[in-house]
Coordinates of C-alpha atoms in Angstrom, one line a residue:
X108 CA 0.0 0.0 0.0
X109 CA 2.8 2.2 0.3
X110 CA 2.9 4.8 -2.5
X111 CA 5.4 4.4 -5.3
X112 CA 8.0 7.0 -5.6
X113 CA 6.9 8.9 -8.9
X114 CA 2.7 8.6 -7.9
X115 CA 0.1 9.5 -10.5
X116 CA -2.1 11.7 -8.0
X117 CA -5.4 13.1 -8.5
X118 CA -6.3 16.0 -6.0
X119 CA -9.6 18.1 -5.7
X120 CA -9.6 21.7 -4.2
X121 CA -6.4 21.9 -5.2
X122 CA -6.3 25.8 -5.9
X123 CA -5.2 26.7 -2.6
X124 CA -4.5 25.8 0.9
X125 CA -4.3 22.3 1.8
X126 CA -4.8 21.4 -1.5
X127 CA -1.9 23.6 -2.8
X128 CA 0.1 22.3 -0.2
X129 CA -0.6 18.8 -1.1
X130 CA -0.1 19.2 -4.3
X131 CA 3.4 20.6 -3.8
X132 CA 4.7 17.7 -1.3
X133 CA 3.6 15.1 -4.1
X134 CA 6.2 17.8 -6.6
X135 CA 8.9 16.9 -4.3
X136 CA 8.4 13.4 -5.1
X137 CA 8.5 14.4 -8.7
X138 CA 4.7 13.5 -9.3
X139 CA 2.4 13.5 -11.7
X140 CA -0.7 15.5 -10.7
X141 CA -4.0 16.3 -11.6
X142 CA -4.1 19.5 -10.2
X143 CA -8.5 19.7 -9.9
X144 CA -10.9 22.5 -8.8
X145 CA -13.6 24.4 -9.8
X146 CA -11.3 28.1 -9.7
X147 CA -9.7 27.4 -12.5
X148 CA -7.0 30.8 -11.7
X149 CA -5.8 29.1 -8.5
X150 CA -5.6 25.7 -10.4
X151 CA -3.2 27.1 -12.6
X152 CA -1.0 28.6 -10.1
X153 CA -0.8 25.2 -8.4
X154 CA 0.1 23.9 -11.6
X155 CA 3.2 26.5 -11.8
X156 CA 4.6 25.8 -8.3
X157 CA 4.3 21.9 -8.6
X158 CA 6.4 22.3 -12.0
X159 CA 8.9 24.6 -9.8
X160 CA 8.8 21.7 -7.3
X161 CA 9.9 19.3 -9.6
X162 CA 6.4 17.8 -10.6
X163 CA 4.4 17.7 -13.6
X164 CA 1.2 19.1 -13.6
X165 CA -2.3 18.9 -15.9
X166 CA -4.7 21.3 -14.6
X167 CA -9.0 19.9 -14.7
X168 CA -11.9 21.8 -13.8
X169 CA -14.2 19.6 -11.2
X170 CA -16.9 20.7 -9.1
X171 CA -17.0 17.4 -7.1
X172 CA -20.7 18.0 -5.9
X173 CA -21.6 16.4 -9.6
X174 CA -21.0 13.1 -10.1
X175 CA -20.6 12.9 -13.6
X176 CA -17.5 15.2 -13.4
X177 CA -15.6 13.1 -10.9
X178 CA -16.5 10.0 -13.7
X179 CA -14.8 12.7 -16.2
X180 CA -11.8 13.4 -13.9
X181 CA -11.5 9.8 -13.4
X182 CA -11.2 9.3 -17.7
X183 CA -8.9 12.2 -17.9
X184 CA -6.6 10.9 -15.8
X185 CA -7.1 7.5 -17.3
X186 CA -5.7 9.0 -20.7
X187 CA -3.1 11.3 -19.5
X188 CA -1.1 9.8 -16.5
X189 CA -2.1 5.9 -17.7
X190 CA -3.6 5.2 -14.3
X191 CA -4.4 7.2 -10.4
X192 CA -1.7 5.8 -8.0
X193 CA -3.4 8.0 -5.3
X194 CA -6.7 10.1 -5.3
X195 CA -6.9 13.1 -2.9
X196 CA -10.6 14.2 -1.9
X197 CA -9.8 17.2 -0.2
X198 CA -12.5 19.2 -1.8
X199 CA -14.4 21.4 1.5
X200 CA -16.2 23.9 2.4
X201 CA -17.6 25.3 5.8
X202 CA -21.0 25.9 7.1
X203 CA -21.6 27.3 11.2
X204 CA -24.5 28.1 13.1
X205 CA -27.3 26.2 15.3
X206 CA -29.0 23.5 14.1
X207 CA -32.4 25.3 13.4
X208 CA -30.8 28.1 12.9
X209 CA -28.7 27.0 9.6
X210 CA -31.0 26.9 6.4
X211 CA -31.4 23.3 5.0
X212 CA -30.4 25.1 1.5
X213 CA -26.8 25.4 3.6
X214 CA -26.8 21.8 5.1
X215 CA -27.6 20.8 1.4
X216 CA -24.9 23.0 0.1
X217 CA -21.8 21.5 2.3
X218 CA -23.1 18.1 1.9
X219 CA -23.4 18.1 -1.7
X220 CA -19.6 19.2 -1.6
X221 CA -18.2 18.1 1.5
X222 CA -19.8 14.3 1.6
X223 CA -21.4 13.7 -1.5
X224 CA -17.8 14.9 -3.1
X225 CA -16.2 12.1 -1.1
X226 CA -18.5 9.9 -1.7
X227 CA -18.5 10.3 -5.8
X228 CA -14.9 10.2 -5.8
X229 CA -14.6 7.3 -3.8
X230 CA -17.4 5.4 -6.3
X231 CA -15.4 6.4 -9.3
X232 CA -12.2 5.2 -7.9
X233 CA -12.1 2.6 -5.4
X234 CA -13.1 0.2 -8.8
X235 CA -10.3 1.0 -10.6
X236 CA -7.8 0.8 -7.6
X237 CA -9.9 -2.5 -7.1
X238 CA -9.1 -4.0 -10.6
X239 CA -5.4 -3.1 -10.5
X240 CA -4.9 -4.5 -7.2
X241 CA -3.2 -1.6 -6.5
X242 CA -3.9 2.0 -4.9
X243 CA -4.4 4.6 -2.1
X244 CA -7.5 7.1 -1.0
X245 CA -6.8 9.7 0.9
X246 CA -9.8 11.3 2.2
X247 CA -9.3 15.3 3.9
X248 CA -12.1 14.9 7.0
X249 CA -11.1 16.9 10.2
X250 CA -11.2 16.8 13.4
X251 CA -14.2 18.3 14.0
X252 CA -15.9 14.9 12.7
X253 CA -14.1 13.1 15.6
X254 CA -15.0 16.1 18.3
X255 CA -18.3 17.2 17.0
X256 CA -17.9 20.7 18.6
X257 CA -21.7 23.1 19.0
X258 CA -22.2 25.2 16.1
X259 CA -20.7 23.2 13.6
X260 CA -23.6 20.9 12.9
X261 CA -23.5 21.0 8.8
X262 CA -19.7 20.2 8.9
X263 CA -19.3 18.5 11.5
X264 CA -21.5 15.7 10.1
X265 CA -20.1 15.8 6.7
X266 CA -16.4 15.2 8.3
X267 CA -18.1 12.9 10.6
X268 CA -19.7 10.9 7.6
X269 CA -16.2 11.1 5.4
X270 CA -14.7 9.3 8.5
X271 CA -17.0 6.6 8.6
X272 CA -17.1 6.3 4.6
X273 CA -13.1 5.8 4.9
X274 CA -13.2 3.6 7.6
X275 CA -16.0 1.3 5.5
X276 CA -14.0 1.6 2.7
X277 CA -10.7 0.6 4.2
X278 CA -12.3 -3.2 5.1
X279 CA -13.5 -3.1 1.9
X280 CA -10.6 -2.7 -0.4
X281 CA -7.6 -4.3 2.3
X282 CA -8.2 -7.4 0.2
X283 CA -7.1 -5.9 -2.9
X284 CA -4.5 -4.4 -1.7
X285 CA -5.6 -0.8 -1.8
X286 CA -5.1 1.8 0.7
X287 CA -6.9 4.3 2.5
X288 CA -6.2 6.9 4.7
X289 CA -8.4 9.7 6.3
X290 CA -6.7 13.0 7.7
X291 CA -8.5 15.0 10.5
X292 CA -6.3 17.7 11.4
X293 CA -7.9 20.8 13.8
X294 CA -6.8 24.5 12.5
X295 CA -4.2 25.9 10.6
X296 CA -4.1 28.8 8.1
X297 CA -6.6 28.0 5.2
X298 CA -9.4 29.8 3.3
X299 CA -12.0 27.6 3.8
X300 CA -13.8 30.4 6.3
X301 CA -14.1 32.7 3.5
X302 CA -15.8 29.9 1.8
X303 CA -18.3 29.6 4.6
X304 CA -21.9 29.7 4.9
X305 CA -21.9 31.3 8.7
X306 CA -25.2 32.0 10.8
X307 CA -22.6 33.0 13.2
X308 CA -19.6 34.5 10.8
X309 CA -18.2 37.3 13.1
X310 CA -17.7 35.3 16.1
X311 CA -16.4 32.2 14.8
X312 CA -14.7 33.1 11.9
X313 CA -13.1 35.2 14.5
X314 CA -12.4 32.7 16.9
X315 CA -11.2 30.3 14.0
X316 CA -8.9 32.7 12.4
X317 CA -6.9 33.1 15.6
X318 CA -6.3 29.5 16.1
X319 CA -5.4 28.7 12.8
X320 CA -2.8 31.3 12.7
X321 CA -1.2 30.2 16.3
X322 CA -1.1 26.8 15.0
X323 CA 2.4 25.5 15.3
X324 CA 1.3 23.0 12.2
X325 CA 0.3 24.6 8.9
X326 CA -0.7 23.4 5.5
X327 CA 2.7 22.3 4.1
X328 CA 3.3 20.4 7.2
X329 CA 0.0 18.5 7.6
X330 CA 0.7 17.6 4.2
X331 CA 3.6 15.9 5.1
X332 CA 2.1 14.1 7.4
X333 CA -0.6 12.7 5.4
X334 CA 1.5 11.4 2.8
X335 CA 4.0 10.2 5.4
X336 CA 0.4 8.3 6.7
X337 CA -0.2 7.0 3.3
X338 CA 3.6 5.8 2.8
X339 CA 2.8 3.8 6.2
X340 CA -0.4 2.3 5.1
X341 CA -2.4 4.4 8.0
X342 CA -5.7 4.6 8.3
X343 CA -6.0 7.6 10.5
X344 CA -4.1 11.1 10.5
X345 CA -4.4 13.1 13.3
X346 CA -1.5 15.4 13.0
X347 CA -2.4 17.6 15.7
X348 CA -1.5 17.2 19.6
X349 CA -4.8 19.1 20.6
X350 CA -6.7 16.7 18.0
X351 CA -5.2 13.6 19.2
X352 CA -6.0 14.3 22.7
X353 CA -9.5 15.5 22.4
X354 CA -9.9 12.1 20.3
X355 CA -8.7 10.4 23.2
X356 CA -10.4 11.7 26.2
X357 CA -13.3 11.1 23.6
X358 CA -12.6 7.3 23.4
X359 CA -12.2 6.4 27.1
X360 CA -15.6 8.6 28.3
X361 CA -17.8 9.4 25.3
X362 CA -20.8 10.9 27.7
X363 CA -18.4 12.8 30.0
X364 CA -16.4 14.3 27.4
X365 CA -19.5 16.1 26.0
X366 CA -20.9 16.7 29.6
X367 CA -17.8 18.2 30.9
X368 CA -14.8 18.5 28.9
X369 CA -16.0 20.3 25.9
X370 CA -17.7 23.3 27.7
X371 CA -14.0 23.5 29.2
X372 CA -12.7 23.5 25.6
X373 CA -15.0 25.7 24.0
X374 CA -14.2 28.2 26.8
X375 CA -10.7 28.2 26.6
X376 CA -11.1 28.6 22.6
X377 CA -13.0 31.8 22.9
X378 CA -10.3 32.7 25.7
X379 CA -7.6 32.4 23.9
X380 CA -9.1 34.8 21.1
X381 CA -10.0 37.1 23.6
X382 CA -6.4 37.2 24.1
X383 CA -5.3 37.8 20.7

């Protein structure tokens, strides 16, 4: 399962942040990459640094929430790189607010990209990887589908769902010697907020913005991380020490944690913004 050293990738939202980033670690591997998103002007300056990185780059338009265009992703690369060593669902977007509170147009809109993105590119893929015996998915959750933290209903659950789809999918495809791994990092510098869909935009995007900037990890070194996973034939990533943890207390007292250990989190989170 471990990657090969020259991998044929495919990778959604690759026009910036993680994406980008992942797209440059597979460059110093000297990769071939379908470098995939819908805006098309980030795309292409993917596509320039993963050439100045030492990787060769095709740039493909794919809005993953259709699931005809990750079947026409899936023949491009089929005709230009030969075959998909590794597919990259990072594709994401971010929807906050209260569960009543949150229109179901937004829980539609987040789970059309968010899950149903996975999802299709899993469908498309996991039969090819299947018929070539060979492979590795890596699918970009968080670790807000581990945590499940108030006010993130729409996204936790799409992370939460991308988990469990990868965990599924792992049993599934073991036997043919495919791989999969799914990464659930916490916060580092990305755009996805000004993505957002937010019932709730100045506080959290806020509170969010702070932490992602006093993250010791950022973008290029999660994406290490995740491919150093994928090397190792990992199902999980969980690159961060605060992510880990939470996931931990989690595991050994599921009620408590939500009874008593998350209002403790969530205070210190909007502390430590206070605080600047």
């Amino acid at each position: 399962m471990t990657l090969p050293s020259q991998p044929r990738a495919v990778v959604t939202g690759a026009a910036s942040g993680l994406g980008r980033a992942l797209c440059i670690e597979l460059a110093k591997r000297q990769a071939k990459i379908v470098v995939s998103d819908v805006e098309l002007k980030g795309a292409d300056e993917t596509a320039h640094l993963v050439s100045q990185h030492g990787g060769t780059a095709l740039v493909r338009r794919c809005d993953v929430a259709k699931a005809e265009e990750l079947e026409e992703l899936a023949q491009f690369a089929d005709r230009e790189l030969g075959a998909t060593d590794l597919l990259i669902n990072n594709a994401g977007v971010a929807v906050a607010g209260s569960i009543g509170d949150v229109p179901l147009r937004d829980w539609e809109w987040i789970f059309g990209i968010n899950l149903w993105g996975v999802i299709y590119g899993c469908h498309t893929f996991a039969p090819r990887f299947k018929q070539r015996r060979s492979g590795h998915i890596l699918n970009v959750a968080s670790a807000a589908g581990l945590l499940s933290s108030p006010d993130m209903g729409p996204y936790n659950v799409t992370k939460a769902g991308v988990i469990s789809l990868s965990e599924t999918l792992s049993s599934e495809l073991r036997q043919f010697g495919v791989g999969v791994t799914v990464l659930c990092p916490t916060f580092f510098v990305t755009s996805i907020m000004t993505s957002s869909r937010s019932q709730l935009a100045a506080e959290l995007a806020g509170t969010a913005e702070a932490l992602m900037q006093k993250s010791k990890l950022q973008a290029p070194d999660v994406a290490a991380r995740a491919l150093a996973s994928c090397d190792k034939g990992d199902l999980y990533c969980v690159p961060m020490v605060d992510g880990q943890l939470g996931w931990r207390l989690k595991g050994l007292a599921p009620e408590q944690f939500y009874k008593r250990i998350m209002p403790v989190m969530m205070t210190g989170m909007r502390r430590r913004r206070a605080k600047g």
